[in-house]
CSV table of C-alpha atoms in Angstrom, one decimal:
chain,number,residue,atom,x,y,z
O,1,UNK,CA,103.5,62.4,106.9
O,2,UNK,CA,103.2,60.1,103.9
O,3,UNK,CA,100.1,60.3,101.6
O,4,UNK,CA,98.3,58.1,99.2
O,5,UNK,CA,95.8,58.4,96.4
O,6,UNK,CA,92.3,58.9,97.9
O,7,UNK,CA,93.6,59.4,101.4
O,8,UNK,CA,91.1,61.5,103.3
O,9,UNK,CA,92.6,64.1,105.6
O,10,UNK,CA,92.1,65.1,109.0
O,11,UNK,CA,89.0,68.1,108.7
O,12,UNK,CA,89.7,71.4,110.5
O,13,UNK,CA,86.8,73.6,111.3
O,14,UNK,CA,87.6,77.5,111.6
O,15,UNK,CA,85.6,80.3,113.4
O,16,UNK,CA,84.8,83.6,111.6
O,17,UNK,CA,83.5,86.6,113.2
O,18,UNK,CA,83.4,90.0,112.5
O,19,UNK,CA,86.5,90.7,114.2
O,20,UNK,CA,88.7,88.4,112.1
O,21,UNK,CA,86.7,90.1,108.6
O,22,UNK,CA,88.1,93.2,110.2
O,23,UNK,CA,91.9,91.7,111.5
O,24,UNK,CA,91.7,90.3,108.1
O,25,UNK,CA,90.5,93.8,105.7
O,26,UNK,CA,93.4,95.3,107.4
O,27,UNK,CA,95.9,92.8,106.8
O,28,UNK,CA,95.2,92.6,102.8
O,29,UNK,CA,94.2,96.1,102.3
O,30,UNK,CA,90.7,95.0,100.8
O,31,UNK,CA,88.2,97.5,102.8
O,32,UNK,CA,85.2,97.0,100.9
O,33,UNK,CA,82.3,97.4,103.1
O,34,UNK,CA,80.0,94.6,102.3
O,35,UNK,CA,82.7,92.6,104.7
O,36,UNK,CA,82.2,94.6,107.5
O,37,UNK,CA,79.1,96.9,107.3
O,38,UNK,CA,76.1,95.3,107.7
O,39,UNK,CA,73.6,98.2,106.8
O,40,UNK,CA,75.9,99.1,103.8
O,41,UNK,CA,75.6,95.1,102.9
O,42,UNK,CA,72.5,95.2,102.9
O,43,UNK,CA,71.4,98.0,101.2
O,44,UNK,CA,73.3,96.2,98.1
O,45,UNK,CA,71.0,93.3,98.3
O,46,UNK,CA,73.0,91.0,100.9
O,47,UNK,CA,71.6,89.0,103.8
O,48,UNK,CA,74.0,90.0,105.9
O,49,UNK,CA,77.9,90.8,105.9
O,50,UNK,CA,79.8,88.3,104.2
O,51,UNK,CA,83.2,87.1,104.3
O,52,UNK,CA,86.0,88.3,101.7
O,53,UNK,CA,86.2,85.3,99.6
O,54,UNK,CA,89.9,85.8,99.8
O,55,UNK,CA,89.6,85.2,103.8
O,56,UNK,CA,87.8,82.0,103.1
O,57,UNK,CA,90.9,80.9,100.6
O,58,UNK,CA,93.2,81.9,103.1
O,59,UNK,CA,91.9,79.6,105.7
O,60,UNK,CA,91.8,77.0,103.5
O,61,UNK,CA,95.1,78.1,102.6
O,62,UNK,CA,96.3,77.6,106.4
O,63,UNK,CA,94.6,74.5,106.0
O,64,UNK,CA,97.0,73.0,103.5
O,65,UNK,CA,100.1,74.7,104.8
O,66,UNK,CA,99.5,72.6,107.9
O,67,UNK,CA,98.5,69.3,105.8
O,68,UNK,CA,101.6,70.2,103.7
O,69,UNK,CA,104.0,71.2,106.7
O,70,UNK,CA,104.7,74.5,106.3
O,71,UNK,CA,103.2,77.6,103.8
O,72,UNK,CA,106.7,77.2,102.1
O,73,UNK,CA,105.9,73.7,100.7
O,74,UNK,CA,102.4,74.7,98.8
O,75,UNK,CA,103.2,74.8,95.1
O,76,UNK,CA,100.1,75.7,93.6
O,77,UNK,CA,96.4,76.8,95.2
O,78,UNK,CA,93.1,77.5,93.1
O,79,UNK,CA,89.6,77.9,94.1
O,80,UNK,CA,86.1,79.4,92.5
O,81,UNK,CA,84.5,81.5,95.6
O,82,UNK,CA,80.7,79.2,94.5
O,83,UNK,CA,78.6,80.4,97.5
O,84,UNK,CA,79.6,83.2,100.3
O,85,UNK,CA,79.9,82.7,104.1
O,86,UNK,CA,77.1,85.4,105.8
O,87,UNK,CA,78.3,86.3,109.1
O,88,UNK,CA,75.8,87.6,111.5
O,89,UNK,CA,77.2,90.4,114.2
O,90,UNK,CA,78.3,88.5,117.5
O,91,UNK,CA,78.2,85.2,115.8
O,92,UNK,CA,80.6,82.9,115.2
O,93,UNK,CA,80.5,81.0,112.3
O,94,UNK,CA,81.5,77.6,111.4
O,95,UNK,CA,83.7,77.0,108.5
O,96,UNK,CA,84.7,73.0,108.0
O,97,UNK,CA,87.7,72.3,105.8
O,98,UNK,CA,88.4,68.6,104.7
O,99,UNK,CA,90.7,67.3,102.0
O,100,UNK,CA,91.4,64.2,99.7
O,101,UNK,CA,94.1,63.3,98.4
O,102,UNK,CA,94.1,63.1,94.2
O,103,UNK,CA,97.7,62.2,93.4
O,104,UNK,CA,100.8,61.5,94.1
O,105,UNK,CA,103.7,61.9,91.5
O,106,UNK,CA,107.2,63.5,91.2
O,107,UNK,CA,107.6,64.5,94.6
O,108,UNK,CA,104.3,66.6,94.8
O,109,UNK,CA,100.7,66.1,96.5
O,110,UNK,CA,97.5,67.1,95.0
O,111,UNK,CA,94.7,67.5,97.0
O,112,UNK,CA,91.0,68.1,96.6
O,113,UNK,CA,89.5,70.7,98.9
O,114,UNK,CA,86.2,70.9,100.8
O,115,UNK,CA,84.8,73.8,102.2
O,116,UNK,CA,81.5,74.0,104.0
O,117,UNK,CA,79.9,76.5,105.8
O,118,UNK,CA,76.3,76.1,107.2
O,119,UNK,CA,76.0,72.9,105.4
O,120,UNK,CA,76.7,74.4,102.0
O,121,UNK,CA,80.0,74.2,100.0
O,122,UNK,CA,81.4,77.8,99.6
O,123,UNK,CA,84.2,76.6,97.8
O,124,UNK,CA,84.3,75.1,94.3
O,125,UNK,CA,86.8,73.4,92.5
O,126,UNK,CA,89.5,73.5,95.2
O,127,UNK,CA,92.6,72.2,94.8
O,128,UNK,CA,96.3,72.2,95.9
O,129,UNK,CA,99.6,71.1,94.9
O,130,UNK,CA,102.2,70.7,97.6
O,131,UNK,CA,105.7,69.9,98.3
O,132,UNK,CA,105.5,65.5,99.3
E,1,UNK,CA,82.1,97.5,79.3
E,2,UNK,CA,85.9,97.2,78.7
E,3,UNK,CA,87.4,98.1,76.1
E,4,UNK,CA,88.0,95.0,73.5
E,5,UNK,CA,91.6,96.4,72.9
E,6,UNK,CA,93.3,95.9,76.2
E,7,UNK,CA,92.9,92.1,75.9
E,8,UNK,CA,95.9,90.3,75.6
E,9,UNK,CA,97.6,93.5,76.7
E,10,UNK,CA,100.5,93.3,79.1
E,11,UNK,CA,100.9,96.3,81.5
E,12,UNK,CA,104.2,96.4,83.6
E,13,UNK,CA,103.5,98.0,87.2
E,14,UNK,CA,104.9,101.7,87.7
E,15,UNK,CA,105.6,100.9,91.5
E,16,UNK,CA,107.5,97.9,93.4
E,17,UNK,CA,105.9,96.5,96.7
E,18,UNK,CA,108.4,95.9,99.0
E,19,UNK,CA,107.6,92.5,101.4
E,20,UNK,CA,107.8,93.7,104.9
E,21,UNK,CA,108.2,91.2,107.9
E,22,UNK,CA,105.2,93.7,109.4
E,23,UNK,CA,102.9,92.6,106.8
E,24,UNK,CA,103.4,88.8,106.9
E,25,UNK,CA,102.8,88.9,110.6
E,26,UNK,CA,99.7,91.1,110.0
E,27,UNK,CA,98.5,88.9,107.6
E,28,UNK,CA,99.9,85.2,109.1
E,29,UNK,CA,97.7,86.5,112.3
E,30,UNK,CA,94.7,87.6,110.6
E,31,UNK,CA,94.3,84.1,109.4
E,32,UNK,CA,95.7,82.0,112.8
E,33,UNK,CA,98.9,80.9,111.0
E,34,UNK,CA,101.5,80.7,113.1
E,35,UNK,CA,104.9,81.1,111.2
E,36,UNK,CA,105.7,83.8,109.8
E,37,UNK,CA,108.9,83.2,108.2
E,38,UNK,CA,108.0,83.6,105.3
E,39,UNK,CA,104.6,84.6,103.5
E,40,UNK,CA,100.9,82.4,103.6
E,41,UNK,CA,100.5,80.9,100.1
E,42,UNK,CA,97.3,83.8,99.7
E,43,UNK,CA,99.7,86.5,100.8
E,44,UNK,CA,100.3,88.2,96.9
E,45,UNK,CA,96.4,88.8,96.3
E,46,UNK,CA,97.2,92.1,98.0
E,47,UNK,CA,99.7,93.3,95.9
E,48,UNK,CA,97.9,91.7,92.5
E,49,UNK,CA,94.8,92.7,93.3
E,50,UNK,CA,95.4,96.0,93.5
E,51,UNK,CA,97.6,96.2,90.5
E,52,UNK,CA,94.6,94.6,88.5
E,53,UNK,CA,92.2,96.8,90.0
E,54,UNK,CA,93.9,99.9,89.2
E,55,UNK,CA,94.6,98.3,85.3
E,56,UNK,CA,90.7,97.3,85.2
E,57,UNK,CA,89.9,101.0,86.3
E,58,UNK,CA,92.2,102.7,83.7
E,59,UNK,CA,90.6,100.4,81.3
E,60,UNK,CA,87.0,101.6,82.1
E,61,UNK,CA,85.5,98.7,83.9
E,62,UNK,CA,83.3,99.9,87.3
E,63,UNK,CA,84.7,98.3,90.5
E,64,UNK,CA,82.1,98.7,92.7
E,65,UNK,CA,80.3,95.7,90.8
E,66,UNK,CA,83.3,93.6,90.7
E,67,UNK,CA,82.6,89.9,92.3
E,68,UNK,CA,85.6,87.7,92.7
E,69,UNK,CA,84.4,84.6,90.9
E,70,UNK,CA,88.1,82.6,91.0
E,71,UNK,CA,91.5,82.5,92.5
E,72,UNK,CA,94.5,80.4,91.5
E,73,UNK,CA,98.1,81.1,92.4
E,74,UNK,CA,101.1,79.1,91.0
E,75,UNK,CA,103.7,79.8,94.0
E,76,UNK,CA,107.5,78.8,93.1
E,77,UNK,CA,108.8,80.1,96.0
E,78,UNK,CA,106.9,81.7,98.9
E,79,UNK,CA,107.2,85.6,99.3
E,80,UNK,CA,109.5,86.5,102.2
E,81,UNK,CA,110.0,89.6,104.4
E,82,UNK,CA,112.5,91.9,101.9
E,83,UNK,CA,111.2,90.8,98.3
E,84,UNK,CA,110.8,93.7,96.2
E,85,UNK,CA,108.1,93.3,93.5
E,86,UNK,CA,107.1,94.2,90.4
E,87,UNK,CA,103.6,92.6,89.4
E,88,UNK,CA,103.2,92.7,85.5
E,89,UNK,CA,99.4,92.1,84.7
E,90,UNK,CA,97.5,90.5,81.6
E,91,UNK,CA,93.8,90.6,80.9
E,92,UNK,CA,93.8,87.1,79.4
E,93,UNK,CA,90.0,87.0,78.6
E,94,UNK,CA,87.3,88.9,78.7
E,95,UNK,CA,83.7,87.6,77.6
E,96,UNK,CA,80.1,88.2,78.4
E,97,UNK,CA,77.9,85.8,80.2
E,98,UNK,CA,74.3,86.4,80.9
E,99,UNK,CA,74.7,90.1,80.9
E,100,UNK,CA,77.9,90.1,83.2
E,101,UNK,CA,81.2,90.6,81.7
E,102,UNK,CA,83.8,88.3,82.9
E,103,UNK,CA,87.3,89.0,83.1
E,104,UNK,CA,90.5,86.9,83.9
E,105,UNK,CA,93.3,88.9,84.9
E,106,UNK,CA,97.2,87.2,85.5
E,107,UNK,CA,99.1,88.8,87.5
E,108,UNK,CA,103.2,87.8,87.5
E,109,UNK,CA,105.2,88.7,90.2
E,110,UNK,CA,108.7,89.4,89.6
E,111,UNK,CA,111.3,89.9,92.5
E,112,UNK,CA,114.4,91.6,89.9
E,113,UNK,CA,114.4,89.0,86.7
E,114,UNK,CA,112.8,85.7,88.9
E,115,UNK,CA,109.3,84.9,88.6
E,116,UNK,CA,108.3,83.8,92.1
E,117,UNK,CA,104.3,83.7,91.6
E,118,UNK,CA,102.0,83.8,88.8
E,119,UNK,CA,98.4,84.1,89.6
E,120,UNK,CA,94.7,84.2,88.0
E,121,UNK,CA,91.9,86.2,89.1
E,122,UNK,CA,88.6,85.3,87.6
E,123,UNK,CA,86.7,89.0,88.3
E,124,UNK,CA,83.0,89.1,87.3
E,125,UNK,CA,81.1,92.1,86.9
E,126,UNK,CA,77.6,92.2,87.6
E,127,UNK,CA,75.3,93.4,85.3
């Protein structure tokens, strides 16, 4: 795939539940239970059991291996967790990725991420470097 | 509060993490990615993040009100099945803002003498 400056990417929407929260607590170890408790979640002031912000960079981490062609190619990944993704029990929830392409130089692809989930951004600041 | 001193500080980590083809998969299929040759580029918050939790700890700051407020990773190579690590943290800053005290933490991750990712955990703590 060749990419130019200001290219806009094919989106990608993911699906979170409160199975993946849990698939996902066990695969990184964090067990905190405001991801996966929703009486515990609440009683710290929550709406509801959110997401691990690291889940939602993952995805979006997915989301620019496959832009990028494989996890091996991505150079550099940052994001600022602005707003969190509340997931309901027996719900799943929407979580559109998009990306734009900022530069192209040297051999590597900078991109600006997009994350929105029930219309809000829940990503700030996103951005990748990747492998051209 | 954390102690003013341990800015700037580097601590080495006591303990390597071994990469284990098990925990790539774990993780690759937690998230839907389908190769798991070698490790997602979000892979080494597990082994940072609990190196700079267990540093933040030691240095008095109260986890249970820790927010992640950013994440950046500078990957040179991914991680793959066999990597031993060493993760060598620095509390960069450490400010306060509106009553919370905000804390950036890097975490380098050594497999022997090559760096193969340096990363930056922005950690708020709520007042």
């Amino acid at each position: 795939m060749t990419f130019e400056v200001g290219q806009e990417l094919a989106p990608h929407t993911f699906l979170i539940n409160r199975a993946k929260l849990i698939a996902y607590a066990n695969a990184s170890g964090d067990q905190n239970p405001i991801h996966q408790d929703e009486a515990f979640a609440k009683s710290v002031g929550l709406e509801n059991v959110i997401a691990h912000g690291m889940f939602t960079m993952a995805l979006a981490g997915r989301y620019v291996s496959e832009l990028a062609g494989g996890s091996e190619k991505v150079r550099d990944f940052s994001a600022r967790f602005t707003k969190p993704v509340v997931v309901p029990a027996d719900l799943d929830v929407e979580l559109i990725l998009s990306a734009k392409v900022s530069a192209v130089d040297d051999g590597l692809v900078k991109i600006d991420l997009t994350a929105i989930c029930a219309e809000t951004k829940v990503l700030g600041m996103a951005k990748a470097t990747f492998l051209a | 509060m954390l102690n003013p001193d341990v800015v700037g500080r580097t601590y080495k980590g006591a303990n390597s993490f071994t990469v284990t083809q098990e925990s790539i998969t774990q993780f690759a299929l937690a998230i839907g990615e389908p190769n798991i040759s070698v490790a997602p580029p979000t892979f080494s918050i597990s082994i940072s993040l609990a190196e700079s939790q267990s540093l933040l700890q030691e240095s008095g700051l109260d986890w249970t009100r820790v927010v992640h407020g950013d994440q950046r990773f500078e990957i040179h190579r991914p991680l793959v099945a066999g990597d031993s690590i060493l993760c060598s943290s620095t509390i960069e800053t450490a400010r306060v803002v509106a009553g919370n005290e905000i804390v950036t933490v890097r975490s380098d991750l050594f497999a022997g003498e090559e760096l193969v990712i340096s990363s930056w955990s922005t950690l708020v703590v709520r007042a």
